[in-house]
Amino acid sequence: QVQLQESGPGLVKPSETLSLTCTVSGGSVSSGSYYWSWIRQPPGKGLEWIGYIYYSGSTNYNPSLKSRVTISVDTSKNQFSLKLSSVTAADTAVYYCARTFWSGYLVDYWGQGTLVTVSS
Amino acid sequence: QSALTQPASVSGSPGQSITISCTGTSSDVGGYNYVSWYQQHPGKAPKLMIYDVSNRPSGVSNRFSGSKSGNTASLTISGLQAEDEADYYCSSYTSSSTQVFGGGTKLTVL
């Protein structure tokens, strides 16, 4: 059974960089069949796709966030990470890491999610 | 990319059937058979219910079914049960090789 677990600060100051890591167990980020994704959900609102990374390091990002987002992967630790720069209150959300099947972009495993609040 | 359009809310009585629509464009929903649906209970992570328009993952009840016509996909839940009360989100692959979600639909079981 694949499990994903997000970790990182729950509070970030405005204009700073949000950093989260997702640790994968029961599966490998080096699997060629999956992308490793970040998805967020502001309180009381809908889901927003942030982007994904392939084990090779290839990435794709939401155009609306592209200038501020970096996703990286560490295959030796079976982890992938998210950095979102210049955050504002609008970036306050539950951040999910997830596994996405390459064909059809179906998301079959999700982390439990972690709330990140942007506030001074 | 713009979010896919879903009704904000739908409701139905136990045993009835409901349908949730998800409207996009020819660059996402209409262009590919890569629509998936997710169920989310309060405080929980979303759960995959339908993928590739109409396929059910193992373990998902056959009361859940999906379809698509043109730029609109639909999720139908038959034989409504109290446990089906949740938020539902559609998602689609896009022509930019990105993913886009719908705004979500709150299902109330009366």
Tab-separated table of C-alpha atoms in Angstrom:
chain	number	residue	atom	x	y	z
A	1	GLN	CA	0.000	0.000	0.000
A	2	VAL	CA	1.479	3.307	-1.094
A	3	GLN	CA	1.540	6.022	1.545
A	4	LEU	CA	2.501	9.675	1.202
A	5	GLN	CA	3.240	12.033	4.076
A	6	GLU	CA	3.698	15.786	3.856
A	7	SER	CA	6.022	17.610	6.223
A	8	GLY	CA	7.095	21.198	6.704
A	9	PRO	CA	6.298	24.425	8.551
A	10	GLY	CA	2.651	25.147	9.221
A	11	LEU	CA	3.213	28.904	9.351
A	12	VAL	CA	5.048	31.030	6.783
A	13	LYS	CA	5.472	34.803	6.741
A	14	PRO	CA	4.294	36.878	3.780
A	15	SER	CA	6.910	37.321	1.029
A	16	GLU	CA	8.859	34.290	2.258
A	17	THR	CA	9.169	30.848	0.647
A	18	LEU	CA	6.899	27.950	1.531
A	19	SER	CA	8.763	24.613	1.601
A	20	LEU	CA	7.180	21.189	1.931
A	21	THR	CA	8.486	17.651	1.531
A	22	CYS	CA	6.555	14.496	0.709
A	23	THR	CA	7.922	11.151	1.853
A	24	VAL	CA	6.710	8.134	-0.080
A	25	SER	CA	6.519	4.633	1.402
A	26	GLY	CA	5.268	1.397	-0.108
A	27	GLY	CA	6.256	2.607	-3.554
A	28	SER	CA	9.114	4.276	-5.396
A	29	VAL	CA	9.337	7.785	-6.801
A	30	SER	CA	11.581	6.198	-9.430
A	31	SER	CA	8.647	4.293	-10.920
A	32	GLY	CA	8.306	5.186	-14.564
A	33	SER	CA	4.520	4.987	-14.495
A	34	TYR	CA	3.809	7.922	-12.220
A	35	TYR	CA	4.157	11.632	-11.769
A	36	TRP	CA	4.478	13.008	-8.257
A	37	SER	CA	2.165	15.920	-7.709
A	38	TRP	CA	1.294	18.785	-5.415
A	39	ILE	CA	-2.323	19.920	-5.109
A	40	ARG	CA	-3.700	22.532	-2.720
A	41	GLN	CA	-7.050	23.498	-1.267
A	42	PRO	CA	-7.682	26.903	0.368
A	43	PRO	CA	-9.965	26.695	3.397
A	44	GLY	CA	-13.550	26.155	2.285
A	45	LYS	CA	-12.598	26.193	-1.397
A	46	GLY	CA	-11.852	23.763	-4.210
A	47	LEU	CA	-8.798	21.847	-5.335
A	48	GLU	CA	-6.037	23.515	-7.326
A	49	TRP	CA	-3.356	21.592	-9.194
A	50	ILE	CA	0.099	23.046	-8.518
A	51	GLY	CA	2.316	20.792	-10.606
A	52	TYR	CA	4.165	17.515	-10.879
A	53	ILE	CA	7.603	15.994	-11.257
A	54	TYR	CA	8.748	12.813	-12.966
A	55	TYR	CA	11.564	10.743	-11.495
A	56	SER	CA	13.857	12.023	-14.244
A	57	GLY	CA	13.390	15.557	-12.944
A	58	SER	CA	11.019	16.658	-15.680
A	59	THR	CA	8.356	19.036	-14.344
A	60	ASN	CA	5.123	20.734	-15.339
A	61	TYR	CA	3.448	23.542	-13.420
A	62	ASN	CA	0.138	25.352	-13.246
A	63	PRO	CA	0.623	28.407	-15.488
A	64	SER	CA	-0.849	30.693	-12.826
A	65	LEU	CA	1.817	29.629	-10.309
A	66	LYS	CA	4.696	28.775	-12.629
A	67	SER	CA	6.808	31.839	-11.845
A	68	ARG	CA	6.831	31.011	-8.126
A	69	VAL	CA	6.893	27.192	-8.017
A	70	THR	CA	9.731	24.702	-7.953
A	71	ILE	CA	9.205	20.965	-7.498
A	72	SER	CA	12.195	18.692	-7.024
A	73	VAL	CA	12.767	14.993	-6.381
A	74	ASP	CA	15.295	13.067	-4.300
A	75	THR	CA	15.195	9.463	-5.439
A	76	SER	CA	17.746	8.388	-2.823
A	77	LYS	CA	15.372	9.443	-0.041
A	78	ASN	CA	12.176	8.521	-1.932
A	79	GLN	CA	10.958	12.083	-1.448
A	80	PHE	CA	9.817	15.011	-3.527
A	81	SER	CA	9.497	18.628	-2.502
A	82	LEU	CA	7.624	21.847	-3.184
A	83	LYS	CA	8.899	25.401	-2.930
A	84	LEU	CA	6.533	28.329	-3.442
A	85	SER	CA	8.146	31.742	-3.281
A	86	SER	CA	6.822	35.204	-2.436
A	87	VAL	CA	3.795	33.845	-0.618
A	88	THR	CA	0.765	35.919	0.356
A	89	ALA	CA	-2.346	35.188	2.395
A	90	ALA	CA	-3.913	33.792	-0.778
A	91	ASP	CA	-1.466	30.883	-0.570
A	92	THR	CA	-2.943	29.732	2.737
A	93	ALA	CA	-4.237	26.238	2.043
A	94	VAL	CA	-4.094	22.552	2.796
A	95	TYR	CA	-1.311	21.209	0.621
A	96	TYR	CA	-1.545	17.624	-0.594
A	97	CYS	CA	1.154	15.533	-2.177
A	98	ALA	CA	-0.125	12.805	-4.469
A	99	ARG	CA	0.730	10.088	-6.952
A	100	THR	CA	-0.543	10.649	-10.484
A	101	PHE	CA	-0.688	7.918	-13.129
A	102	TRP	CA	1.052	9.098	-16.285
A	103	SER	CA	-1.830	8.135	-18.577
A	104	GLY	CA	-4.911	10.177	-17.891
A	105	TYR	CA	-3.486	12.015	-14.908
A	106	LEU	CA	-5.640	10.102	-12.440
A	107	VAL	CA	-4.562	10.691	-8.852
A	108	ASP	CA	-4.743	7.359	-7.083
A	109	TYR	CA	-2.942	8.061	-3.802
A	110	TRP	CA	-3.016	11.218	-1.703
A	111	GLY	CA	-1.217	12.330	1.412
A	112	GLN	CA	-3.332	13.362	4.383
A	113	GLY	CA	-2.644	17.018	3.630
A	114	THR	CA	-0.947	19.696	5.679
A	115	LEU	CA	-2.313	23.156	6.446
A	116	VAL	CA	0.059	25.989	5.678
A	117	THR	CA	-0.963	29.418	6.919
A	118	VAL	CA	0.649	32.570	5.559
A	119	SER	CA	0.629	35.222	8.250
A	120	SER	CA	2.996	37.594	9.970
B	1	GLN	CA	-6.153	27.545	-17.319
B	2	SER	CA	-9.701	27.982	-16.078
B	3	ALA	CA	-11.343	25.671	-13.582
B	4	LEU	CA	-13.926	23.260	-14.928
B	5	THR	CA	-17.517	24.266	-14.179
B	6	GLN	CA	-19.565	22.225	-11.708
B	7	PRO	CA	-22.829	23.054	-9.937
B	8	ALA	CA	-22.178	24.310	-6.433
B	9	SER	CA	-24.624	21.888	-4.896
B	10	VAL	CA	-26.957	18.996	-5.620
B	11	SER	CA	-29.237	17.024	-3.359
B	12	GLY	CA	-31.262	13.851	-3.346
B	13	SER	CA	-33.115	11.485	-1.085
B	14	PRO	CA	-31.845	8.059	-0.079
B	15	GLY	CA	-32.376	5.555	-2.874
B	16	GLN	CA	-32.640	8.186	-5.572
B	17	SER	CA	-30.124	8.937	-8.331
B	18	ILE	CA	-28.301	12.208	-8.877
B	19	THR	CA	-26.031	13.497	-11.611
B	20	ILE	CA	-23.231	16.037	-11.279
B	21	SER	CA	-22.035	17.793	-14.420
B	22	CYS	CA	-18.548	19.035	-15.231
B	23	THR	CA	-18.147	21.400	-18.168
B	24	GLY	CA	-14.866	22.292	-19.792
B	25	THR	CA	-13.612	23.013	-23.279
B	26	SER	CA	-12.254	21.172	-26.283
B	27	SER	CA	-8.787	21.671	-24.771
B	28	ASP	CA	-9.567	19.566	-21.748
B	29	VAL	CA	-12.781	17.604	-21.137
B	30	GLY	CA	-13.868	17.534	-24.767
B	31	GLY	CA	-10.484	16.722	-26.203
B	32	TYR	CA	-9.514	13.656	-24.201
B	33	ASN	CA	-11.084	10.711	-22.395
B	34	TYR	CA	-9.112	11.617	-19.306
B	35	VAL	CA	-11.732	12.846	-16.864
B	36	SER	CA	-11.575	11.644	-13.289
B	37	TRP	CA	-13.876	12.200	-10.298
B	38	TYR	CA	-12.977	12.496	-6.620
B	39	GLN	CA	-15.035	12.263	-3.441
B	40	GLN	CA	-13.964	14.291	-0.421
B	41	HIS	CA	-15.441	14.023	3.039
B	42	PRO	CA	-14.851	16.904	5.486
B	43	GLY	CA	-11.305	17.007	6.782
B	44	LYS	CA	-10.209	14.116	4.585
B	45	ALA	CA	-8.112	13.755	1.463
B	46	PRO	CA	-9.953	13.248	-1.814
B	47	LYS	CA	-10.623	9.700	-3.004
B	48	LEU	CA	-10.575	8.587	-6.635
B	49	MET	CA	-14.028	7.365	-7.683
B	50	ILE	CA	-13.925	7.372	-11.511
B	51	TYR	CA	-11.052	7.614	-13.996
B	52	ASP	CA	-10.781	7.818	-17.773
B	53	VAL	CA	-14.391	9.098	-17.923
B	54	SER	CA	-16.149	5.903	-16.906
B	55	ASN	CA	-13.802	3.436	-15.199
B	56	ARG	CA	-14.136	2.547	-11.525
B	57	PRO	CA	-11.083	1.705	-9.398
B	58	SER	CA	-11.195	-1.549	-7.502
B	59	GLY	CA	-13.282	-1.196	-4.358
B	60	VAL	CA	-15.501	1.650	-5.567
B	61	SER	CA	-19.206	0.828	-5.547
B	62	ASN	CA	-20.883	0.207	-8.896
B	63	ARG	CA	-23.466	2.793	-7.815
B	64	PHE	CA	-20.975	5.328	-9.145
B	65	SER	CA	-20.755	5.774	-12.897
B	66	GLY	CA	-19.300	8.321	-15.297
B	67	SER	CA	-19.952	9.478	-18.825
B	68	LYS	CA	-19.079	12.254	-21.239
B	69	SER	CA	-20.724	14.098	-24.086
B	70	GLY	CA	-18.823	16.791	-25.910
B	71	ASN	CA	-17.237	19.196	-23.434
B	72	THR	CA	-19.335	17.981	-20.489
B	73	ALA	CA	-18.630	15.009	-18.257
B	74	SER	CA	-21.073	13.631	-15.730
B	75	LEU	CA	-20.947	11.608	-12.527
B	76	THR	CA	-24.065	9.662	-11.624
B	77	ILE	CA	-24.672	8.157	-8.213
B	78	SER	CA	-27.547	5.713	-8.042
B	79	GLY	CA	-29.228	4.338	-4.936
B	80	LEU	CA	-28.093	7.314	-2.851
B	81	GLN	CA	-26.880	6.490	0.631
B	82	ALA	CA	-26.170	8.746	3.574
B	83	GLU	CA	-22.435	7.994	3.276
B	84	ASP	CA	-22.394	9.505	-0.216
B	85	GLU	CA	-22.849	12.976	1.277
B	86	ALA	CA	-19.566	14.704	0.448
B	87	ASP	CA	-17.920	17.123	-1.944
B	88	TYR	CA	-17.222	15.868	-5.450
B	89	TYR	CA	-14.583	17.187	-7.823
B	90	CYS	CA	-13.978	16.458	-11.470
B	91	SER	CA	-10.555	16.743	-13.061
B	92	SER	CA	-9.248	16.611	-16.599
B	93	TYR	CA	-6.021	16.322	-18.489
B	94	THR	CA	-5.406	19.388	-20.672
B	95	SER	CA	-3.780	20.097	-24.024
B	96	SER	CA	-0.889	21.738	-22.156
B	97	SER	CA	-0.173	18.447	-20.359
B	98	THR	CA	-1.426	19.989	-17.150
B	99	GLN	CA	-4.315	19.033	-14.915
B	100	VAL	CA	-7.356	21.129	-14.074
B	101	PHE	CA	-10.011	20.577	-11.399
B	102	GLY	CA	-13.619	21.618	-11.212
B	103	GLY	CA	-14.834	23.991	-8.540
B	104	GLY	CA	-16.492	21.175	-6.613
B	105	THR	CA	-20.078	20.130	-5.904
B	106	LYS	CA	-21.535	19.607	-2.454
B	107	LEU	CA	-23.859	16.611	-2.396
B	108	THR	CA	-26.511	16.620	0.302
B	109	VAL	CA	-28.463	13.452	1.044
B	110	LEU	CA	-31.822	14.624	2.364
